[in-house]
PDB file of C-alpha atoms and ligand atoms in Angstrom:
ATOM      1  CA  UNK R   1      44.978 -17.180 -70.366  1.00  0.00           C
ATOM      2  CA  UNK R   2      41.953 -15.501 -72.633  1.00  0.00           C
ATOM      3  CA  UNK R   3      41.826 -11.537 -72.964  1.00  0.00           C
ATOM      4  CA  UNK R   4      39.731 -10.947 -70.629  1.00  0.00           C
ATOM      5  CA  UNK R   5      41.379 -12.691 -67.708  1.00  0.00           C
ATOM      6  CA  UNK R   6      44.278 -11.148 -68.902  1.00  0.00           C
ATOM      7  CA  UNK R   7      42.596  -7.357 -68.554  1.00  0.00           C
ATOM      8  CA  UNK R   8      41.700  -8.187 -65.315  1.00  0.00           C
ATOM      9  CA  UNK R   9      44.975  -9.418 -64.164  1.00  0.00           C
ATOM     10  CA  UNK R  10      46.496  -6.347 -65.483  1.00  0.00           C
ATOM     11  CA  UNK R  11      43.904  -4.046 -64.224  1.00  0.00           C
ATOM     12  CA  UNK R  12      44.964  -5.389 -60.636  1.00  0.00           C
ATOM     13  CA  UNK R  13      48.831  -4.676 -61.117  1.00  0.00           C
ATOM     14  CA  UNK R  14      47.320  -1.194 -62.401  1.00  0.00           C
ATOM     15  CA  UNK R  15      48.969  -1.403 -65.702  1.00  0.00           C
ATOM     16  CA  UNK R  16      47.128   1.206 -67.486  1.00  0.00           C
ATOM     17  CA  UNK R  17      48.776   0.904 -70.598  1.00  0.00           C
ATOM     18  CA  UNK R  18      48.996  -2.662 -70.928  1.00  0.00           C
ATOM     19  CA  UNK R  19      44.822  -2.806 -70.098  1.00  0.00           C
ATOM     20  CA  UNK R  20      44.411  -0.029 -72.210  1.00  0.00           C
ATOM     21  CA  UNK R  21      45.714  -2.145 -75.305  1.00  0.00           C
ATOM     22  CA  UNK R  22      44.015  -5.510 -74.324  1.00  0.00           C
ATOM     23  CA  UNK R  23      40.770  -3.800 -74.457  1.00  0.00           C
ATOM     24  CA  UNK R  24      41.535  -2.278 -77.526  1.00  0.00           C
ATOM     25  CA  UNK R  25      42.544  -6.117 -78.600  1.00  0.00           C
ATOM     26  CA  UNK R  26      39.723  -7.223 -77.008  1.00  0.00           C
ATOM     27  CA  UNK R  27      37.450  -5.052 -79.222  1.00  0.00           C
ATOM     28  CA  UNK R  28      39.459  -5.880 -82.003  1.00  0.00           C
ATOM     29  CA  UNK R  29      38.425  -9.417 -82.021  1.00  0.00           C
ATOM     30  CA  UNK R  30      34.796  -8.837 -81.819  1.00  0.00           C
ATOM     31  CA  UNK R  31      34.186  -9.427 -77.737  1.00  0.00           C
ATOM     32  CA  UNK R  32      30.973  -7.452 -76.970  1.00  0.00           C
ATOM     33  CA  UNK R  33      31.779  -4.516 -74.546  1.00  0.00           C
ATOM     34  CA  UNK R  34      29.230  -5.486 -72.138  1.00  0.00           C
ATOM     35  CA  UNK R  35      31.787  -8.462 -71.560  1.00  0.00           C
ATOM     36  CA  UNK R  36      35.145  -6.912 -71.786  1.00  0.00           C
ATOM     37  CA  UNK R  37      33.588  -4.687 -69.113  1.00  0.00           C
ATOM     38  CA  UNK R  38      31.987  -7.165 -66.808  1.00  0.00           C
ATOM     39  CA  UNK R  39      34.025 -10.488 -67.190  1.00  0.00           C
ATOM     40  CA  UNK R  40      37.496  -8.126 -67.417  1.00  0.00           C
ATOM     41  CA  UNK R  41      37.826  -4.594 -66.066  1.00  0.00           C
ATOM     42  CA  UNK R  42      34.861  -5.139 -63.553  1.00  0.00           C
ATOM     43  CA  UNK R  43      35.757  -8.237 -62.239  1.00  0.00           C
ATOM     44  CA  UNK R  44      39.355  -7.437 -61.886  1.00  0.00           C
ATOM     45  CA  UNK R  45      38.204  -4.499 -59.493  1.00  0.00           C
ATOM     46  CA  UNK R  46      36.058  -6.940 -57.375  1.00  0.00           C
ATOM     47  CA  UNK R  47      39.793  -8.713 -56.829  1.00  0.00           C
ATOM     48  CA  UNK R  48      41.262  -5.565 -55.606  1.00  0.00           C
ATOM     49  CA  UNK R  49      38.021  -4.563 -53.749  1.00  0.00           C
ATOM     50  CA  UNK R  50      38.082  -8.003 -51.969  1.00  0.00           C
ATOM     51  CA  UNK R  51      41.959  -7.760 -51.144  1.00  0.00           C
ATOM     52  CA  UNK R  52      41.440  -4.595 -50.018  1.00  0.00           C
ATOM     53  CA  UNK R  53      39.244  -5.516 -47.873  1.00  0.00           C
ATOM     54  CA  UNK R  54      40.930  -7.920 -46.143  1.00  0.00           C
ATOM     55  CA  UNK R  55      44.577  -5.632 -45.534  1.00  0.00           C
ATOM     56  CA  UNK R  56      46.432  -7.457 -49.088  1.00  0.00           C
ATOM     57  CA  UNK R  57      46.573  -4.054 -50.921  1.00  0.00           C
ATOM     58  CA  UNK R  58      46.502  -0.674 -49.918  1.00  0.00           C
ATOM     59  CA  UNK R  59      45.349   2.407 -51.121  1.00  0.00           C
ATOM     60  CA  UNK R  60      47.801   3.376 -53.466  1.00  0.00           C
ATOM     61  CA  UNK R  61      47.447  -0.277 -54.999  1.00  0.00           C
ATOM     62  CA  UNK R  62      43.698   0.499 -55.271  1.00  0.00           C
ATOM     63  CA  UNK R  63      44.042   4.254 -56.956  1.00  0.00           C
ATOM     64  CA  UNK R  64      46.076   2.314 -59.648  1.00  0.00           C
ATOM     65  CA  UNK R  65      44.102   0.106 -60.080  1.00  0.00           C
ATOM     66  CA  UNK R  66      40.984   2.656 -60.633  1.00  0.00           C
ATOM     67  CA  UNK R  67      42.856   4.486 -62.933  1.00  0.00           C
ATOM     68  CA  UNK R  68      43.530   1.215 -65.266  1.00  0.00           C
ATOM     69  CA  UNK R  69      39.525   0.797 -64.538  1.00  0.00           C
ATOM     70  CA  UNK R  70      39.188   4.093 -66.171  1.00  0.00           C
ATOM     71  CA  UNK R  71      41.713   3.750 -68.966  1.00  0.00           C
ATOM     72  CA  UNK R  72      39.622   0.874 -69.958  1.00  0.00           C
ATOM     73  CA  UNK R  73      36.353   2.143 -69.485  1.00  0.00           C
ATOM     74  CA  UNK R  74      37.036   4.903 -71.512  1.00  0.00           C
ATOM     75  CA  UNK R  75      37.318   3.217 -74.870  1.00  0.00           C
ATOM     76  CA  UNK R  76      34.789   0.836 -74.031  1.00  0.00           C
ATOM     77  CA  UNK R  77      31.958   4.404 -74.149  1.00  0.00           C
ATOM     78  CA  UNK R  78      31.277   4.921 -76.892  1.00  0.00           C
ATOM     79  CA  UNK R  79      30.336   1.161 -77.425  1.00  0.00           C
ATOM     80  CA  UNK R  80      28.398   1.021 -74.845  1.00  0.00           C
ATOM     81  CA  UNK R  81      26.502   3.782 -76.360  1.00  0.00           C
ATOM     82  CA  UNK R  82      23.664   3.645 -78.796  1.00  0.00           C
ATOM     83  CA  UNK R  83      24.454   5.358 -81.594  1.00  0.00           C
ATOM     84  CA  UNK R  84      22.015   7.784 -82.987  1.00  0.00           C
ATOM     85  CA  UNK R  85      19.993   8.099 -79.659  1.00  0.00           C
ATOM     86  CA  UNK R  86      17.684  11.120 -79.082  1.00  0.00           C
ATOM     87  CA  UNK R  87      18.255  13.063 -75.781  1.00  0.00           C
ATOM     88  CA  UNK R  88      15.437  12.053 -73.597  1.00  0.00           C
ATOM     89  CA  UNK R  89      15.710  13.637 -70.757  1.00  0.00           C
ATOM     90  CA  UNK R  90      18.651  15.613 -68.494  1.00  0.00           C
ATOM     91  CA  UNK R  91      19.672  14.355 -65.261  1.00  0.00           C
ATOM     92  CA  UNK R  92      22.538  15.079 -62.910  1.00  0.00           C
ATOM     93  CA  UNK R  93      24.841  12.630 -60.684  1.00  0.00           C
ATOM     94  CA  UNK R  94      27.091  12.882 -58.251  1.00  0.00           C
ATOM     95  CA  UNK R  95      28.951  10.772 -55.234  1.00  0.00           C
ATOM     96  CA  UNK R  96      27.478  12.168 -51.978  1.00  0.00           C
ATOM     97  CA  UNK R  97      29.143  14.643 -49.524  1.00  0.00           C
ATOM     98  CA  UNK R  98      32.270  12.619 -47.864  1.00  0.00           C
ATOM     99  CA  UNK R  99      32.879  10.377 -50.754  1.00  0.00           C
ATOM    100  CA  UNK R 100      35.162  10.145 -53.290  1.00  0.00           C
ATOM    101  CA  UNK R 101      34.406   6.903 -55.352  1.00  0.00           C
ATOM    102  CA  UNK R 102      33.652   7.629 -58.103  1.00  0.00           C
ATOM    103  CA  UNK R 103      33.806   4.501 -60.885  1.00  0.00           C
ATOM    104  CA  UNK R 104      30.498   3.280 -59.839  1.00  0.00           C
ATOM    105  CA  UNK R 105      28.688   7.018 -60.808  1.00  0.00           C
ATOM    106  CA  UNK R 106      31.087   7.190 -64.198  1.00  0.00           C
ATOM    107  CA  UNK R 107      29.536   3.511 -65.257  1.00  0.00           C
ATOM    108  CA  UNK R 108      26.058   5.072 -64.280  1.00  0.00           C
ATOM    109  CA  UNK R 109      26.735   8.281 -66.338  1.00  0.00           C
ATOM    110  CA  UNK R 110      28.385   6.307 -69.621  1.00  0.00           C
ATOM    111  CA  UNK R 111      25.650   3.860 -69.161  1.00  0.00           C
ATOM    112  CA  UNK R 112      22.813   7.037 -69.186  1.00  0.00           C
ATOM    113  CA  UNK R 113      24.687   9.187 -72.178  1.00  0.00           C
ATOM    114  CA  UNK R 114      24.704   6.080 -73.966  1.00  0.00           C
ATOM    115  CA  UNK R 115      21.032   6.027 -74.252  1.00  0.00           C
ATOM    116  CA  UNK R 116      20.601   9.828 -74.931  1.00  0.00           C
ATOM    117  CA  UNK R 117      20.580  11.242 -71.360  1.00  0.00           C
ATOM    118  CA  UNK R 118      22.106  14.353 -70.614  1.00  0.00           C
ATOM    119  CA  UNK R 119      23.687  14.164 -67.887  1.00  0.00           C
ATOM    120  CA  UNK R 120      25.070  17.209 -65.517  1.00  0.00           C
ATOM    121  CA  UNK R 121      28.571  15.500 -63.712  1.00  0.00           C
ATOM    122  CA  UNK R 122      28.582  17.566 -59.978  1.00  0.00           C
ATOM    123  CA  UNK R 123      31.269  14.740 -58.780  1.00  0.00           C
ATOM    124  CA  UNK R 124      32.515  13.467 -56.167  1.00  0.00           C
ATOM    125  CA  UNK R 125      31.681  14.882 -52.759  1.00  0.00           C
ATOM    126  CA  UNK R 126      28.730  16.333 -53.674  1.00  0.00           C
ATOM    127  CA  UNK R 127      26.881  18.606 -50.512  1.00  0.00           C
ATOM    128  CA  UNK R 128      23.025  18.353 -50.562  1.00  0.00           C
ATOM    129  CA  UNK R 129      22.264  22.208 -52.003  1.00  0.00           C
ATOM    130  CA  UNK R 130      24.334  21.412 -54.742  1.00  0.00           C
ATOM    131  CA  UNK R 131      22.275  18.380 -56.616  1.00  0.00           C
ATOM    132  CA  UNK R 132      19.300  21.076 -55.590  1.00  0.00           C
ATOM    133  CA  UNK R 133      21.119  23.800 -57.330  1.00  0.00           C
ATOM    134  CA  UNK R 134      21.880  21.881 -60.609  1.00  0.00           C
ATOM    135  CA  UNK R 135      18.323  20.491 -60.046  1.00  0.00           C
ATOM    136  CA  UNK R 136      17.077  24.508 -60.260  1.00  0.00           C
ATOM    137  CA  UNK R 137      19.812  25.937 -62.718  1.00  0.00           C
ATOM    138  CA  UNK R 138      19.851  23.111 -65.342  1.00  0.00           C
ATOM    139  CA  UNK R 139      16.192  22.076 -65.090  1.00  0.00           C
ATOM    140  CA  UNK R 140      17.352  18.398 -63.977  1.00  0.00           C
ATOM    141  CA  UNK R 141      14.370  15.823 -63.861  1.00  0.00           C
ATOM    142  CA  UNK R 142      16.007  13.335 -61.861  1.00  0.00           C
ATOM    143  CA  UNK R 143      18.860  13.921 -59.046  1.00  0.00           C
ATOM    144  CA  UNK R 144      21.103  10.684 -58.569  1.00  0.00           C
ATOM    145  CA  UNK R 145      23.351  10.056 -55.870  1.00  0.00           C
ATOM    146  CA  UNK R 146      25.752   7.576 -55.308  1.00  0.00           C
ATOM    147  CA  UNK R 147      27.537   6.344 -52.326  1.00  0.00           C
ATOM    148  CA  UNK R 148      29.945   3.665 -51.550  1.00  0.00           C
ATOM    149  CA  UNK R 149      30.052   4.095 -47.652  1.00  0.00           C
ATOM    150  CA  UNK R 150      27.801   3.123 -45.530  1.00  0.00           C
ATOM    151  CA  UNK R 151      29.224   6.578 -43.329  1.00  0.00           C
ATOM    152  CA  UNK R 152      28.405   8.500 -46.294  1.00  0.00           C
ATOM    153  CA  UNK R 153      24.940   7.191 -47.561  1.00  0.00           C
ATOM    154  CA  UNK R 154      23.021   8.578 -44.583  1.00  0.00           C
ATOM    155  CA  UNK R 155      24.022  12.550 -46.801  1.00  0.00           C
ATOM    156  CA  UNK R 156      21.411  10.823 -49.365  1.00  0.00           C
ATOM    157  CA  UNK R 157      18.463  11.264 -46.791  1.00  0.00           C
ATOM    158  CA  UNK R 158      19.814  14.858 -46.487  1.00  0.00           C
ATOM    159  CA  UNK R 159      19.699  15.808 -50.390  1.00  0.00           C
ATOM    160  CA  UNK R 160      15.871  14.422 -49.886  1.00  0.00           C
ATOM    161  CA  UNK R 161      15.621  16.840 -46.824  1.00  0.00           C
ATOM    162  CA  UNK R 162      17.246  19.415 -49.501  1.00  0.00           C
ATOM    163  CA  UNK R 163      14.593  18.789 -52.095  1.00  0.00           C
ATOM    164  CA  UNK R 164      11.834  19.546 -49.781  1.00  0.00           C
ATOM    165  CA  UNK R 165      13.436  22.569 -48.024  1.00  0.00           C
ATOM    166  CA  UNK R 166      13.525  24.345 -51.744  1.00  0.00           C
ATOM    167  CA  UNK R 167      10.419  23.376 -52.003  1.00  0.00           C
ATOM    168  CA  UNK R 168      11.249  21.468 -55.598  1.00  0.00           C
ATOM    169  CA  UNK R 169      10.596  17.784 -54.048  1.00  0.00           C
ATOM    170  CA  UNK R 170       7.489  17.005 -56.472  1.00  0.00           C
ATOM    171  CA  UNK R 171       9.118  18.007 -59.441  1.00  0.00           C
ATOM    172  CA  UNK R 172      12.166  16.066 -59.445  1.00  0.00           C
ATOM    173  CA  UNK R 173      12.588  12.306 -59.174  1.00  0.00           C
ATOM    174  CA  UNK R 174      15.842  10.899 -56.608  1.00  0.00           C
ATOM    175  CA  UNK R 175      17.389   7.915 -57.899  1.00  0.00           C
ATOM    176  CA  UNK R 176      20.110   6.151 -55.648  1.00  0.00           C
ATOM    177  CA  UNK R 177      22.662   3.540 -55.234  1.00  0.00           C
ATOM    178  CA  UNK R 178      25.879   2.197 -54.877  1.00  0.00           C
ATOM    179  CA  UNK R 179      27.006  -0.498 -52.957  1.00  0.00           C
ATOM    180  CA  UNK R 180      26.075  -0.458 -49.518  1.00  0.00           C
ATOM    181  CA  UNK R 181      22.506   1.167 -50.522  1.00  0.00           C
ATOM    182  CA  UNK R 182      19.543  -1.257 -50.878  1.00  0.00           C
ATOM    183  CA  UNK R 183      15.406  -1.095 -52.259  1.00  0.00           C
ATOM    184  CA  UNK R 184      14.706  -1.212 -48.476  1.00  0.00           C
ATOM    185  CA  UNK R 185      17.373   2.075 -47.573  1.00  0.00           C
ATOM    186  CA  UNK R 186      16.002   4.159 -50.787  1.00  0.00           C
ATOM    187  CA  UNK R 187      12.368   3.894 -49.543  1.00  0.00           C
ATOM    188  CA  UNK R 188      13.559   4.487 -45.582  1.00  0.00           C
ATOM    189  CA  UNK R 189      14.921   8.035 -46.716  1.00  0.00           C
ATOM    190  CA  UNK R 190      11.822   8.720 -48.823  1.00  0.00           C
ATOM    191  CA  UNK R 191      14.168   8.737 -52.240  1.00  0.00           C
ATOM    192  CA  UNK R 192      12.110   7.233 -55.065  1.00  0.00           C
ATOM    193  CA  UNK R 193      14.386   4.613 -56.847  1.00  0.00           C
ATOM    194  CA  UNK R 194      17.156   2.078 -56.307  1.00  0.00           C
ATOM    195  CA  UNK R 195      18.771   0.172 -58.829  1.00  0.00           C
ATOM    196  CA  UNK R 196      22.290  -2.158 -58.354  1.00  0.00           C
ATOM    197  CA  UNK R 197      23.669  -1.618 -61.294  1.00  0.00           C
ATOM    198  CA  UNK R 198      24.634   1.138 -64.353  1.00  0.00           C
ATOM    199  CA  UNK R 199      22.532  -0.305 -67.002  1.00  0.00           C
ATOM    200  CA  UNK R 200      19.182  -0.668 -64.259  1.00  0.00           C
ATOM    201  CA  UNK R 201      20.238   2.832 -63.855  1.00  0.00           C
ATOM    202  CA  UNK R 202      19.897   4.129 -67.052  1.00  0.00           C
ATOM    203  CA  UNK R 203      16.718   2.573 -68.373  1.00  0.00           C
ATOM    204  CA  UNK R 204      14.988   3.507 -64.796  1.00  0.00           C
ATOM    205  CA  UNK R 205      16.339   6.887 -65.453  1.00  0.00           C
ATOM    206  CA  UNK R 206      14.811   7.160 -68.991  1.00  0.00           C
ATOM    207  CA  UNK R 207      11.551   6.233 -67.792  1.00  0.00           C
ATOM    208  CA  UNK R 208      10.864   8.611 -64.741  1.00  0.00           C
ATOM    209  CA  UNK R 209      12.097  11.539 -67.323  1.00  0.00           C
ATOM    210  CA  UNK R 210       9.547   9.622 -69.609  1.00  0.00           C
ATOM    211  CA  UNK R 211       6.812   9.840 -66.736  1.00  0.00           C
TER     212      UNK R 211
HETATM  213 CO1  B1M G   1      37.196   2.455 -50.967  1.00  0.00          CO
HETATM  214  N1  B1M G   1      36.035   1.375 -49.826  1.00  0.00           N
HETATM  215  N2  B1M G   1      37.711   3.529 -49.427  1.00  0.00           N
HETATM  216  N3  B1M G   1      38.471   3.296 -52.184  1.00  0.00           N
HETATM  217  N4  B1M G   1      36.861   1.089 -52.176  1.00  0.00           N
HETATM  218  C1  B1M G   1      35.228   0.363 -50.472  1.00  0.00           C
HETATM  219  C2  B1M G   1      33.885   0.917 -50.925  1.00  0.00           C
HETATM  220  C3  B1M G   1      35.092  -0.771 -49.359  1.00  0.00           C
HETATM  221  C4  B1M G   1      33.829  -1.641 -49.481  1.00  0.00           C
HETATM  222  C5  B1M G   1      36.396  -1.598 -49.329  1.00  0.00           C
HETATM  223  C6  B1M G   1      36.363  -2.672 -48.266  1.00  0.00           C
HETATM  224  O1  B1M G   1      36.681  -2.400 -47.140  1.00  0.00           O
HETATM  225  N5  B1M G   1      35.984  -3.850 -48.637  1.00  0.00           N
HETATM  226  C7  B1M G   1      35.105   0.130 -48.069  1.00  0.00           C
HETATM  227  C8  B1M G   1      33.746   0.616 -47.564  1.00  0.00           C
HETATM  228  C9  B1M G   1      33.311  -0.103 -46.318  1.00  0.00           C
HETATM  229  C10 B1M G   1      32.007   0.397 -45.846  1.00  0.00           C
HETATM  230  O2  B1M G   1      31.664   1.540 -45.877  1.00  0.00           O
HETATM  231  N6  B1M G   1      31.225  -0.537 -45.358  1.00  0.00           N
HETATM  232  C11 B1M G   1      36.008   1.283 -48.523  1.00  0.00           C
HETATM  233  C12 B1M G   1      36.714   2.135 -47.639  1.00  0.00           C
HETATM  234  C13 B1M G   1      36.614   1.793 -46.169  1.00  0.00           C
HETATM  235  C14 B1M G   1      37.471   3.238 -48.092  1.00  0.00           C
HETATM  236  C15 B1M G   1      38.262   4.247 -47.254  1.00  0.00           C
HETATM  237  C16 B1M G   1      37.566   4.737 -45.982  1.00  0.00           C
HETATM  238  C17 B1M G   1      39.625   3.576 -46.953  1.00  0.00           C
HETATM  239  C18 B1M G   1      40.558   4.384 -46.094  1.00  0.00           C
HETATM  240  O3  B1M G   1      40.967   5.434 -46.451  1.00  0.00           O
HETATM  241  N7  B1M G   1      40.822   3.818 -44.949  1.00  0.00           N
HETATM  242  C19 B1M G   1      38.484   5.404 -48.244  1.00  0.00           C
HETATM  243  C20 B1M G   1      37.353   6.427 -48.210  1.00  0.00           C
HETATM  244  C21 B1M G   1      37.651   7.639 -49.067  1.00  0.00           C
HETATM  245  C22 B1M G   1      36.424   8.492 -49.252  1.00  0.00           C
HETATM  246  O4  B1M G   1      35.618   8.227 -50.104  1.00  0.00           O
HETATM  247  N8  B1M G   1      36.272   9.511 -48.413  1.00  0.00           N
HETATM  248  C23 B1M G   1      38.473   4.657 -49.541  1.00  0.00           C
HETATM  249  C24 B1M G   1      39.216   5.032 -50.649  1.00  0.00           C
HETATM  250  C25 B1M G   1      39.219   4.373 -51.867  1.00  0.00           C
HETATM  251  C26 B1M G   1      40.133   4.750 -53.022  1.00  0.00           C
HETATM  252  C27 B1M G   1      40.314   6.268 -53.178  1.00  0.00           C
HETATM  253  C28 B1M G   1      41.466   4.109 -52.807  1.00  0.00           C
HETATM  254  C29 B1M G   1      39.404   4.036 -54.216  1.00  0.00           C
HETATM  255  C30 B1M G   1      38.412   4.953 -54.960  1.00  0.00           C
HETATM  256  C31 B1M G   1      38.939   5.419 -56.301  1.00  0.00           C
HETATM  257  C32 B1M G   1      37.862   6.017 -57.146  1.00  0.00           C
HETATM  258  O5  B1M G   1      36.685   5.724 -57.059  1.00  0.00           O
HETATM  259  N9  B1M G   1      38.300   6.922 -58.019  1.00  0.00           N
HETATM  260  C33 B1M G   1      38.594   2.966 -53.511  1.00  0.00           C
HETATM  261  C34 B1M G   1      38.039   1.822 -54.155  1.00  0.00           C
HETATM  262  C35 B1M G   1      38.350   1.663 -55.623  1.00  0.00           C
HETATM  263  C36 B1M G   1      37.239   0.873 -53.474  1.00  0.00           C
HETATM  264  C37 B1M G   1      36.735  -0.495 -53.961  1.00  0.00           C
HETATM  265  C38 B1M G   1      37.946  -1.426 -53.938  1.00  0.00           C
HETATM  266  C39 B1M G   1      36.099  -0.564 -55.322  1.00  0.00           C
HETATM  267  C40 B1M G   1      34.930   0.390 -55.538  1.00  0.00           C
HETATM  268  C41 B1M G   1      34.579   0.391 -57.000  1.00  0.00           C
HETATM  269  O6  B1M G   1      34.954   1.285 -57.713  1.00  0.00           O
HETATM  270  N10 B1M G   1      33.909  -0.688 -57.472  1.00  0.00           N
HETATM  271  C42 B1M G   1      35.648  -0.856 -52.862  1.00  0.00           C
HETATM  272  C43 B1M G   1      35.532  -2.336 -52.560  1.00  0.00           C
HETATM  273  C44 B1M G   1      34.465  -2.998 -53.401  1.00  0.00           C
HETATM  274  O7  B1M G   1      33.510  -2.394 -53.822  1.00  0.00           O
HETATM  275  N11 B1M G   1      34.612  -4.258 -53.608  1.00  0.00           N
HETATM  276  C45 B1M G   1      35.974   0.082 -51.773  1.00  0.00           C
HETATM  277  C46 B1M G   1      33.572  -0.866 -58.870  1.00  0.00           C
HETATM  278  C47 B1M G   1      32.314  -0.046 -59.177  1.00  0.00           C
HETATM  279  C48 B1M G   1      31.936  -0.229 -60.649  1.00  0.00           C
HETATM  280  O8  B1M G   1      31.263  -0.530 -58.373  1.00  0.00           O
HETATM  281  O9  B1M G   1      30.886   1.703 -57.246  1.00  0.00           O
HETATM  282  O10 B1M G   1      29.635  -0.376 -56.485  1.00  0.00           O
HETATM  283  P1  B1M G   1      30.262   0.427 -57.542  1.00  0.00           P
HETATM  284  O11 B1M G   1      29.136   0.772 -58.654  1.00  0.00           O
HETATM  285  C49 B1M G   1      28.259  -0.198 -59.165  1.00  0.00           C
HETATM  286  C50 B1M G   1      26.932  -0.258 -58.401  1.00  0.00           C
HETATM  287  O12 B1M G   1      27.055  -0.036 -57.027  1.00  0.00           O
HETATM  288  C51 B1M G   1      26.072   0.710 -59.125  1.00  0.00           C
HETATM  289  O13 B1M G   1      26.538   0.689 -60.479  1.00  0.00           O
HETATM  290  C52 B1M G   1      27.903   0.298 -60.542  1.00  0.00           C
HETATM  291  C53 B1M G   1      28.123  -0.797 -61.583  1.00  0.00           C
HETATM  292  O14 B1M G   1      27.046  -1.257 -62.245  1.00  0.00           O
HETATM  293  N12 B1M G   1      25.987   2.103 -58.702  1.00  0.00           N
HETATM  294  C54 B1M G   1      24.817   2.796 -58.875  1.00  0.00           C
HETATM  295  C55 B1M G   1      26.893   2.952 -58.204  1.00  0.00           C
HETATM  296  N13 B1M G   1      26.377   4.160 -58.031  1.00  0.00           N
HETATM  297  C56 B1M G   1      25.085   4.105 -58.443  1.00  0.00           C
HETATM  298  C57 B1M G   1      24.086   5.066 -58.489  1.00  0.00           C
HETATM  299  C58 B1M G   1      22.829   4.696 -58.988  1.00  0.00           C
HETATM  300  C59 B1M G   1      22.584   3.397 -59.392  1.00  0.00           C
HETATM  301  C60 B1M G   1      23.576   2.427 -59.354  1.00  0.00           C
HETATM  302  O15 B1M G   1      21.781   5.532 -59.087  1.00  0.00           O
HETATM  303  C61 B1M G   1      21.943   6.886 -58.852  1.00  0.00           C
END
């Protein structure tokens, strides 16, 4: 079995530890982290996603397997990051109000630090007023929201509503997604960016602080 598949077997029995050192391996013999994380901690959570999904594993079986997902992720950041980058702009993320995934906004994040965003981290179960506030308080260019229910992406239309009730909508930029959201959803709620993925998220990112 090669490294990777290995990972993501492991990262589906949730053995931190154990993925934790086969990344480090993994790095070790020169795999690129873009592939450790796609072809081994990412595709090892699309397993448990899809067993999940159909009754296999539960939730606890899914929390472990997140936190592997994170054990892994963590050592692949600073890889994933350009070294030497200039901050170019500060943004802040968070998983909407009524949601608490939160891998999906951590790859956006790592994928934006990496090339020199700052980036404010409000969480998970984020309420409108409070991308607003960090908006207002940290002087936040762009507001991103993430949301991996389709009960919970409707709150994104809301922290649009928000926006324009503090009377800041022209002066910051929404970005959106997760995976339920689409192009056709971010333009129905009057948000001004999707992307599907962390890296689209980042270089979109850099170029509407650019803008
Ligand atoms: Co949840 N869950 N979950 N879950 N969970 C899903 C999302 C689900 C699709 C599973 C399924 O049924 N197949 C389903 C949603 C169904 C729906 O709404 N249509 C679901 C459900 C139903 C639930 C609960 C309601 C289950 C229950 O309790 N009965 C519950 C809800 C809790 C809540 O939030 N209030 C729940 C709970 C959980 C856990 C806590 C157990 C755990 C979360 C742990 C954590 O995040 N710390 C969990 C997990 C892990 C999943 C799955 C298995 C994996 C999600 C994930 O992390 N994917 C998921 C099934 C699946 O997706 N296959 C599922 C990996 C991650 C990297 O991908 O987040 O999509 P993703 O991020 C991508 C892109 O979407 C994009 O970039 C990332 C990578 O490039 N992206 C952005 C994300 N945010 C972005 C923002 C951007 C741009 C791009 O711009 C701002």
């Amino acid at each position: 079995m090669s490294i990777l598949a290995e990972i993501s077997e492991n990262l589906q029995k949730g053995k931190a530890k154990i993925v934790k050192q086969l990344v480090e391996d993994a790095i070790n013999q020169g795999i690129s982290a873009k592939e450790i994380l796609e072809e081994g901690l990412l595709s090892g959570m699309g397993i448990i996603g899809e067993k999940f999904k159909n009754n296999e594993v539960y939730v606890p079986e899914v929390l472990i397997a997140a936190r592997a997902m994170n054990a892994g992720a963590a050592l692949l950041k600073p890889l994933l990051s350009e070294a030497g980058v200039v901050a170019n702009g500060k943004v802040c993320i968070g998983t909407v109000k009524g949601d608490l995934h939160d891998i999906g906004k951590n790859l956006v994040k790592m994928m934006m630090e990496g090339k020199g965003l700052e980036v404010i981290d409000l969480g998970t179960d984020v309420p409108p007023e409070k991308y607003v506030e960090a908006a207002v308080n940290e002087g936040c260019t762009v507001i991103c929201c993430s949301a991996l229910l389709t009960t919970t992406m409707g709150v994104m239309k809301d922290v649009v509503a928000a926006t324009e009730a503090a009377g800041i909508r022209d002066k910051v930029k929404i970005m959106v997604g997760g995976a339920p959201v689409t192009d056709a959803f971010c333009q129905q709620i009057g948000a001004d960016r999707y992307t599907p993925d962390a890296s689209t998220a980042a270089e979109v990112a850099i170029e509407l602080c650019k803008a």
